Amino acid sequence: VSGNFDCSRNNLKTLEGSPKWVGNNFYCDHNKLTSLEDGPEVVIGGYYCYNNKLVSFKGFPEDFDGYISIIDNPVYNLIENIPQEKWNKFIYWCNELNAIDDNGNVNDEWMEEVYQKIGLKYED
């Protein structure tokens, strides 16, 4: 998709069938998603996945530096106290190190490593 892709407000439980490349913003907000797996691998603009049931960042594009809107998800409590300019790297390292399992449980050892990677001190 060369422009925006919007699949918000559809009661989606998965992103299966999503485009793999989005040239601007990707909107999947206001659904019932617990994961971003099967979503786009590349999003050039913003990624709007707020108001879902996300328990981890799995499936988030690996090399992403755009705007993220992820409030109103269970996983938001892990990122809300991190400076927004570090969110993209935080998400990347959480996924890279498997710091959060599929049920939203945090591995404190790996999360401490995530925090070190982004230059913050982890306090569990």
Short mmCIF file of N, CA and C in Angstrom, two decimals:
data_model
loop_
_atom_site.label_atom_id
_atom_site.label_comp_id
_atom_site.label_asym_id
_atom_site.label_seq_id
_atom_site.Cartn_x
_atom_site.Cartn_y
_atom_site.Cartn_z
N VAL A 1 0.86 -1.17 0.00
CA VAL A 1 0.00 0.00 0.00
C VAL A 1 0.90 1.22 0.00
N SER A 2 0.70 2.12 -0.95
CA SER A 2 1.59 3.28 -1.07
C SER A 2 1.23 4.41 -0.11
N GLY A 3 0.00 4.46 0.38
CA GLY A 3 -0.42 5.53 1.29
C GLY A 3 -0.76 4.98 2.66
N ASN A 4 -1.85 5.46 3.24
CA ASN A 4 -2.33 4.97 4.53
C ASN A 4 -3.06 3.65 4.36
N PHE A 5 -3.02 2.84 5.42
CA PHE A 5 -3.85 1.64 5.48
C PHE A 5 -4.60 1.68 6.79
N ASP A 6 -5.92 1.56 6.73
CA ASP A 6 -6.74 1.67 7.93
C ASP A 6 -7.65 0.46 8.06
N CYS A 7 -7.40 -0.32 9.11
CA CYS A 7 -8.26 -1.46 9.42
C CYS A 7 -8.81 -1.32 10.84
N SER A 8 -8.89 -0.07 11.31
CA SER A 8 -9.37 0.19 12.66
C SER A 8 -10.88 -0.05 12.77
N ARG A 9 -11.31 -0.26 14.00
CA ARG A 9 -12.73 -0.41 14.35
C ARG A 9 -13.43 -1.54 13.58
N ASN A 10 -12.77 -2.70 13.55
CA ASN A 10 -13.34 -3.84 12.85
C ASN A 10 -13.43 -5.09 13.71
N ASN A 11 -13.18 -4.97 15.01
CA ASN A 11 -13.19 -6.13 15.92
C ASN A 11 -12.22 -7.21 15.50
N LEU A 12 -11.11 -6.80 14.86
CA LEU A 12 -10.10 -7.77 14.42
C LEU A 12 -9.40 -8.40 15.61
N LYS A 13 -9.13 -9.69 15.49
CA LYS A 13 -8.36 -10.41 16.51
C LYS A 13 -6.96 -10.71 16.03
N THR A 14 -6.71 -10.61 14.72
CA THR A 14 -5.37 -10.80 14.15
C THR A 14 -5.18 -9.79 13.02
N LEU A 15 -3.93 -9.64 12.63
CA LEU A 15 -3.60 -8.79 11.48
C LEU A 15 -3.31 -9.63 10.24
N GLU A 16 -3.71 -10.87 10.26
CA GLU A 16 -3.52 -11.75 9.11
C GLU A 16 -4.16 -11.11 7.88
N GLY A 17 -3.41 -11.07 6.79
CA GLY A 17 -3.89 -10.47 5.55
C GLY A 17 -3.53 -9.01 5.39
N SER A 18 -2.84 -8.45 6.40
CA SER A 18 -2.41 -7.05 6.30
C SER A 18 -1.37 -6.89 5.20
N PRO A 19 -1.27 -5.69 4.64
CA PRO A 19 -0.18 -5.46 3.67
C PRO A 19 1.16 -5.58 4.38
N LYS A 20 2.18 -6.00 3.66
CA LYS A 20 3.52 -6.14 4.25
C LYS A 20 4.29 -4.83 4.22
N TRP A 21 3.86 -3.89 3.41
CA TRP A 21 4.54 -2.59 3.26
C TRP A 21 3.48 -1.50 3.21
N VAL A 22 3.63 -0.48 4.09
CA VAL A 22 2.69 0.64 4.11
C VAL A 22 3.49 1.92 3.95
N GLY A 23 3.20 2.68 2.90
CA GLY A 23 3.96 3.86 2.56
C GLY A 23 3.70 5.08 3.41
N ASN A 24 2.70 5.04 4.26
CA ASN A 24 2.45 6.14 5.18
C ASN A 24 2.00 5.55 6.52
N ASN A 25 0.83 5.91 7.02
CA ASN A 25 0.39 5.47 8.33
C ASN A 25 -0.37 4.15 8.28
N PHE A 26 -0.18 3.35 9.34
CA PHE A 26 -0.91 2.10 9.52
C PHE A 26 -1.80 2.25 10.74
N TYR A 27 -3.11 2.09 10.54
CA TYR A 27 -4.09 2.23 11.61
C TYR A 27 -4.75 0.88 11.87
N CYS A 28 -4.54 0.36 13.07
CA CYS A 28 -5.23 -0.87 13.47
C CYS A 28 -5.84 -0.68 14.86
N ASP A 29 -6.13 0.56 15.21
CA ASP A 29 -6.66 0.90 16.53
C ASP A 29 -8.10 0.44 16.70
N HIS A 30 -8.54 0.40 17.95
CA HIS A 30 -9.91 0.05 18.30
C HIS A 30 -10.32 -1.31 17.73
N ASN A 31 -9.50 -2.31 17.96
CA ASN A 31 -9.82 -3.68 17.59
C ASN A 31 -9.69 -4.56 18.83
N LYS A 32 -9.52 -5.85 18.64
CA LYS A 32 -9.34 -6.80 19.75
C LYS A 32 -8.03 -7.55 19.60
N LEU A 33 -7.02 -6.86 19.09
CA LEU A 33 -5.73 -7.49 18.83
C LEU A 33 -4.97 -7.76 20.12
N THR A 34 -4.43 -8.95 20.26
CA THR A 34 -3.55 -9.27 21.38
C THR A 34 -2.09 -9.31 20.93
N SER A 35 -1.89 -9.25 19.61
CA SER A 35 -0.56 -9.32 19.01
C SER A 35 -0.56 -8.52 17.71
N LEU A 36 0.63 -8.05 17.33
CA LEU A 36 0.80 -7.36 16.05
C LEU A 36 1.40 -8.29 15.00
N GLU A 37 1.52 -9.56 15.34
CA GLU A 37 2.06 -10.53 14.39
C GLU A 37 1.18 -10.57 13.14
N ASP A 38 1.80 -10.82 12.01
CA ASP A 38 1.16 -10.83 10.69
C ASP A 38 0.82 -9.43 10.19
N GLY A 39 1.26 -8.40 10.91
CA GLY A 39 1.08 -7.03 10.47
C GLY A 39 2.18 -6.63 9.50
N PRO A 40 2.20 -5.38 9.09
CA PRO A 40 3.21 -4.93 8.12
C PRO A 40 4.63 -5.06 8.66
N GLU A 41 5.54 -5.41 7.77
CA GLU A 41 6.97 -5.49 8.11
C GLU A 41 7.62 -4.12 7.98
N VAL A 42 7.03 -3.26 7.15
CA VAL A 42 7.53 -1.90 6.96
C VAL A 42 6.36 -0.93 7.02
N VAL A 43 6.53 0.11 7.85
CA VAL A 43 5.57 1.22 7.91
C VAL A 43 6.41 2.49 7.85
N ILE A 44 6.18 3.30 6.84
CA ILE A 44 6.97 4.51 6.65
C ILE A 44 6.50 5.65 7.55
N GLY A 45 5.21 5.74 7.81
CA GLY A 45 4.65 6.82 8.64
C GLY A 45 4.51 6.39 10.09
N GLY A 46 3.32 6.62 10.65
CA GLY A 46 3.04 6.27 12.04
C GLY A 46 2.35 4.93 12.16
N TYR A 47 2.47 4.34 13.35
CA TYR A 47 1.84 3.05 13.65
C TYR A 47 0.85 3.29 14.79
N TYR A 48 -0.44 3.20 14.48
CA TYR A 48 -1.50 3.52 15.41
C TYR A 48 -2.22 2.24 15.83
N CYS A 49 -1.84 1.71 16.98
CA CYS A 49 -2.42 0.44 17.44
C CYS A 49 -3.06 0.61 18.83
N TYR A 50 -3.44 1.82 19.17
CA TYR A 50 -4.03 2.08 20.48
C TYR A 50 -5.40 1.43 20.60
N ASN A 51 -5.83 1.26 21.85
CA ASN A 51 -7.13 0.70 22.18
C ASN A 51 -7.33 -0.69 21.58
N ASN A 52 -6.43 -1.59 21.95
CA ASN A 52 -6.52 -3.00 21.63
C ASN A 52 -6.28 -3.79 22.91
N LYS A 53 -5.83 -5.01 22.79
CA LYS A 53 -5.55 -5.87 23.94
C LYS A 53 -4.12 -6.41 23.88
N LEU A 54 -3.21 -5.59 23.34
CA LEU A 54 -1.83 -6.03 23.13
C LEU A 54 -1.12 -6.32 24.44
N VAL A 55 -0.51 -7.52 24.53
CA VAL A 55 0.23 -7.91 25.73
C VAL A 55 1.74 -7.91 25.51
N SER A 56 2.16 -7.74 24.26
CA SER A 56 3.59 -7.66 23.94
C SER A 56 3.75 -6.80 22.69
N PHE A 57 4.99 -6.65 22.26
CA PHE A 57 5.29 -5.88 21.05
C PHE A 57 5.62 -6.79 19.87
N LYS A 58 5.41 -8.09 20.03
CA LYS A 58 5.74 -9.04 18.97
C LYS A 58 4.97 -8.71 17.70
N GLY A 59 5.68 -8.74 16.59
CA GLY A 59 5.09 -8.43 15.30
C GLY A 59 5.27 -6.98 14.89
N PHE A 60 5.80 -6.16 15.80
CA PHE A 60 6.05 -4.76 15.45
C PHE A 60 7.18 -4.69 14.43
N PRO A 61 7.12 -3.80 13.44
CA PRO A 61 8.19 -3.73 12.43
C PRO A 61 9.57 -3.58 13.08
N GLU A 62 10.52 -4.35 12.60
CA GLU A 62 11.85 -4.41 13.21
C GLU A 62 12.62 -3.10 13.09
N ASP A 63 12.58 -2.50 11.93
CA ASP A 63 13.35 -1.28 11.68
C ASP A 63 12.37 -0.12 11.51
N PHE A 64 11.88 0.40 12.62
CA PHE A 64 10.83 1.42 12.59
C PHE A 64 11.30 2.64 13.35
N ASP A 65 11.11 3.82 12.78
CA ASP A 65 11.48 5.03 13.51
C ASP A 65 10.39 6.10 13.44
N GLY A 66 9.17 5.71 13.09
CA GLY A 66 8.07 6.64 13.03
C GLY A 66 7.36 6.79 14.37
N TYR A 67 6.24 7.50 14.34
CA TYR A 67 5.42 7.75 15.53
C TYR A 67 4.65 6.50 15.92
N ILE A 68 4.54 6.25 17.22
CA ILE A 68 3.81 5.09 17.75
C ILE A 68 2.70 5.59 18.67
N SER A 69 1.50 5.09 18.48
CA SER A 69 0.40 5.34 19.41
C SER A 69 -0.08 3.99 19.93
N ILE A 70 0.23 3.72 21.19
CA ILE A 70 -0.03 2.39 21.75
C ILE A 70 -0.78 2.43 23.08
N ILE A 71 -1.31 3.61 23.45
CA ILE A 71 -2.04 3.71 24.72
C ILE A 71 -3.27 2.80 24.71
N ASP A 72 -3.83 2.59 25.87
CA ASP A 72 -5.02 1.74 26.04
C ASP A 72 -4.80 0.31 25.57
N ASN A 73 -3.63 -0.23 25.92
CA ASN A 73 -3.28 -1.63 25.72
C ASN A 73 -2.61 -2.11 27.01
N PRO A 74 -2.76 -3.38 27.38
CA PRO A 74 -2.06 -3.86 28.58
C PRO A 74 -0.55 -3.63 28.54
N VAL A 75 0.07 -3.72 27.36
CA VAL A 75 1.52 -3.56 27.25
C VAL A 75 1.97 -2.10 27.46
N TYR A 76 1.04 -1.18 27.40
CA TYR A 76 1.40 0.24 27.54
C TYR A 76 2.06 0.52 28.89
N ASN A 77 1.68 -0.21 29.93
CA ASN A 77 2.26 0.04 31.25
C ASN A 77 3.77 -0.22 31.27
N LEU A 78 4.30 -0.97 30.32
CA LEU A 78 5.74 -1.22 30.25
C LEU A 78 6.49 -0.07 29.58
N ILE A 79 5.80 0.74 28.83
CA ILE A 79 6.46 1.77 28.05
C ILE A 79 6.12 3.19 28.50
N GLU A 80 5.06 3.34 29.28
CA GLU A 80 4.56 4.68 29.60
C GLU A 80 5.56 5.56 30.35
N ASN A 81 6.48 4.99 31.11
CA ASN A 81 7.44 5.79 31.86
C ASN A 81 8.78 5.95 31.14
N ILE A 82 8.86 5.47 29.93
CA ILE A 82 10.07 5.60 29.13
C ILE A 82 9.91 6.83 28.23
N PRO A 83 10.94 7.65 28.11
CA PRO A 83 10.83 8.82 27.21
C PRO A 83 10.41 8.37 25.81
N GLN A 84 9.45 9.08 25.24
CA GLN A 84 8.88 8.68 23.95
C GLN A 84 9.92 8.55 22.85
N GLU A 85 10.98 9.34 22.88
CA GLU A 85 12.01 9.24 21.85
C GLU A 85 12.78 7.92 21.93
N LYS A 86 12.59 7.15 23.01
CA LYS A 86 13.26 5.85 23.16
C LYS A 86 12.32 4.67 22.92
N TRP A 87 11.06 4.95 22.64
CA TRP A 87 10.08 3.88 22.47
C TRP A 87 10.46 2.90 21.38
N ASN A 88 10.86 3.41 20.23
CA ASN A 88 11.15 2.52 19.10
C ASN A 88 12.26 1.52 19.44
N LYS A 89 13.32 2.02 20.06
CA LYS A 89 14.43 1.14 20.44
C LYS A 89 14.02 0.20 21.57
N PHE A 90 13.20 0.69 22.50
CA PHE A 90 12.70 -0.16 23.58
C PHE A 90 11.93 -1.34 22.99
N ILE A 91 11.02 -1.05 22.08
CA ILE A 91 10.23 -2.11 21.44
C ILE A 91 11.14 -3.06 20.68
N TYR A 92 12.08 -2.51 19.93
CA TYR A 92 13.01 -3.35 19.17
C TYR A 92 13.74 -4.33 20.10
N TRP A 93 14.32 -3.81 21.18
CA TRP A 93 15.10 -4.67 22.09
C TRP A 93 14.22 -5.63 22.86
N CYS A 94 13.00 -5.23 23.22
CA CYS A 94 12.08 -6.18 23.87
C CYS A 94 11.85 -7.39 22.97
N ASN A 95 11.64 -7.13 21.69
CA ASN A 95 11.41 -8.21 20.74
C ASN A 95 12.68 -9.01 20.47
N GLU A 96 13.78 -8.31 20.29
CA GLU A 96 15.05 -8.97 19.98
C GLU A 96 15.48 -9.92 21.11
N LEU A 97 15.27 -9.51 22.35
CA LEU A 97 15.72 -10.30 23.50
C LEU A 97 14.61 -11.15 24.12
N ASN A 98 13.43 -11.13 23.52
CA ASN A 98 12.27 -11.86 24.06
C ASN A 98 12.04 -11.53 25.53
N ALA A 99 12.05 -10.25 25.84
CA ALA A 99 11.89 -9.80 27.22
C ALA A 99 10.45 -9.94 27.71
N ILE A 100 9.50 -10.10 26.79
CA ILE A 100 8.08 -10.25 27.14
C ILE A 100 7.56 -11.48 26.41
N ASP A 101 6.95 -12.41 27.15
CA ASP A 101 6.45 -13.62 26.48
C ASP A 101 5.08 -13.36 25.85
N ASP A 102 4.52 -14.37 25.21
CA ASP A 102 3.26 -14.24 24.49
C ASP A 102 2.07 -13.90 25.39
N ASN A 103 2.22 -14.11 26.69
CA ASN A 103 1.15 -13.80 27.63
C ASN A 103 1.34 -12.47 28.34
N GLY A 104 2.41 -11.74 27.97
CA GLY A 104 2.67 -10.45 28.57
C GLY A 104 3.52 -10.49 29.83
N ASN A 105 4.06 -11.67 30.15
CA ASN A 105 4.93 -11.80 31.32
C ASN A 105 6.32 -11.29 30.99
N VAL A 106 6.89 -10.50 31.89
CA VAL A 106 8.19 -9.89 31.68
C VAL A 106 9.28 -10.76 32.30
N ASN A 107 10.33 -10.99 31.53
CA ASN A 107 11.53 -11.65 32.05
C ASN A 107 12.43 -10.54 32.57
N ASP A 108 12.52 -10.41 33.89
CA ASP A 108 13.25 -9.29 34.50
C ASP A 108 14.71 -9.22 34.06
N GLU A 109 15.36 -10.36 33.91
CA GLU A 109 16.76 -10.38 33.49
C GLU A 109 16.92 -9.76 32.10
N TRP A 110 16.04 -10.15 31.17
CA TRP A 110 16.12 -9.61 29.81
C TRP A 110 15.65 -8.17 29.76
N MET A 111 14.66 -7.82 30.60
CA MET A 111 14.18 -6.43 30.61
C MET A 111 15.27 -5.50 31.13
N GLU A 112 16.04 -5.96 32.09
CA GLU A 112 17.17 -5.16 32.57
C GLU A 112 18.16 -4.91 31.43
N GLU A 113 18.38 -5.92 30.61
CA GLU A 113 19.26 -5.78 29.44
C GLU A 113 18.67 -4.78 28.44
N VAL A 114 17.36 -4.83 28.23
CA VAL A 114 16.69 -3.88 27.34
C VAL A 114 16.94 -2.46 27.81
N TYR A 115 16.74 -2.23 29.08
CA TYR A 115 16.95 -0.89 29.64
C TYR A 115 18.40 -0.44 29.45
N GLN A 116 19.34 -1.35 29.66
CA GLN A 116 20.75 -1.00 29.45
C GLN A 116 21.00 -0.60 28.00
N LYS A 117 20.39 -1.33 27.08
CA LYS A 117 20.58 -1.05 25.65
C LYS A 117 20.09 0.34 25.27
N ILE A 118 19.06 0.84 25.97
CA ILE A 118 18.54 2.17 25.63
C ILE A 118 19.01 3.25 26.60
N GLY A 119 19.92 2.88 27.48
CA GLY A 119 20.54 3.87 28.35
C GLY A 119 19.73 4.28 29.57
N LEU A 120 18.90 3.37 30.08
CA LEU A 120 18.11 3.66 31.28
C LEU A 120 18.37 2.60 32.35
N LYS A 121 18.00 2.92 33.58
CA LYS A 121 18.15 1.99 34.70
C LYS A 121 16.82 1.29 34.91
N TYR A 122 16.86 -0.03 35.02
CA TYR A 122 15.65 -0.84 35.19
C TYR A 122 15.34 -1.00 36.67
N GLU A 123 14.11 -0.70 37.03
CA GLU A 123 13.64 -0.91 38.40
C GLU A 123 12.37 -1.72 38.29
N ASP A 124 12.46 -3.03 38.58
CA ASP A 124 11.29 -3.90 38.44
C ASP A 124 10.26 -3.70 39.50
#
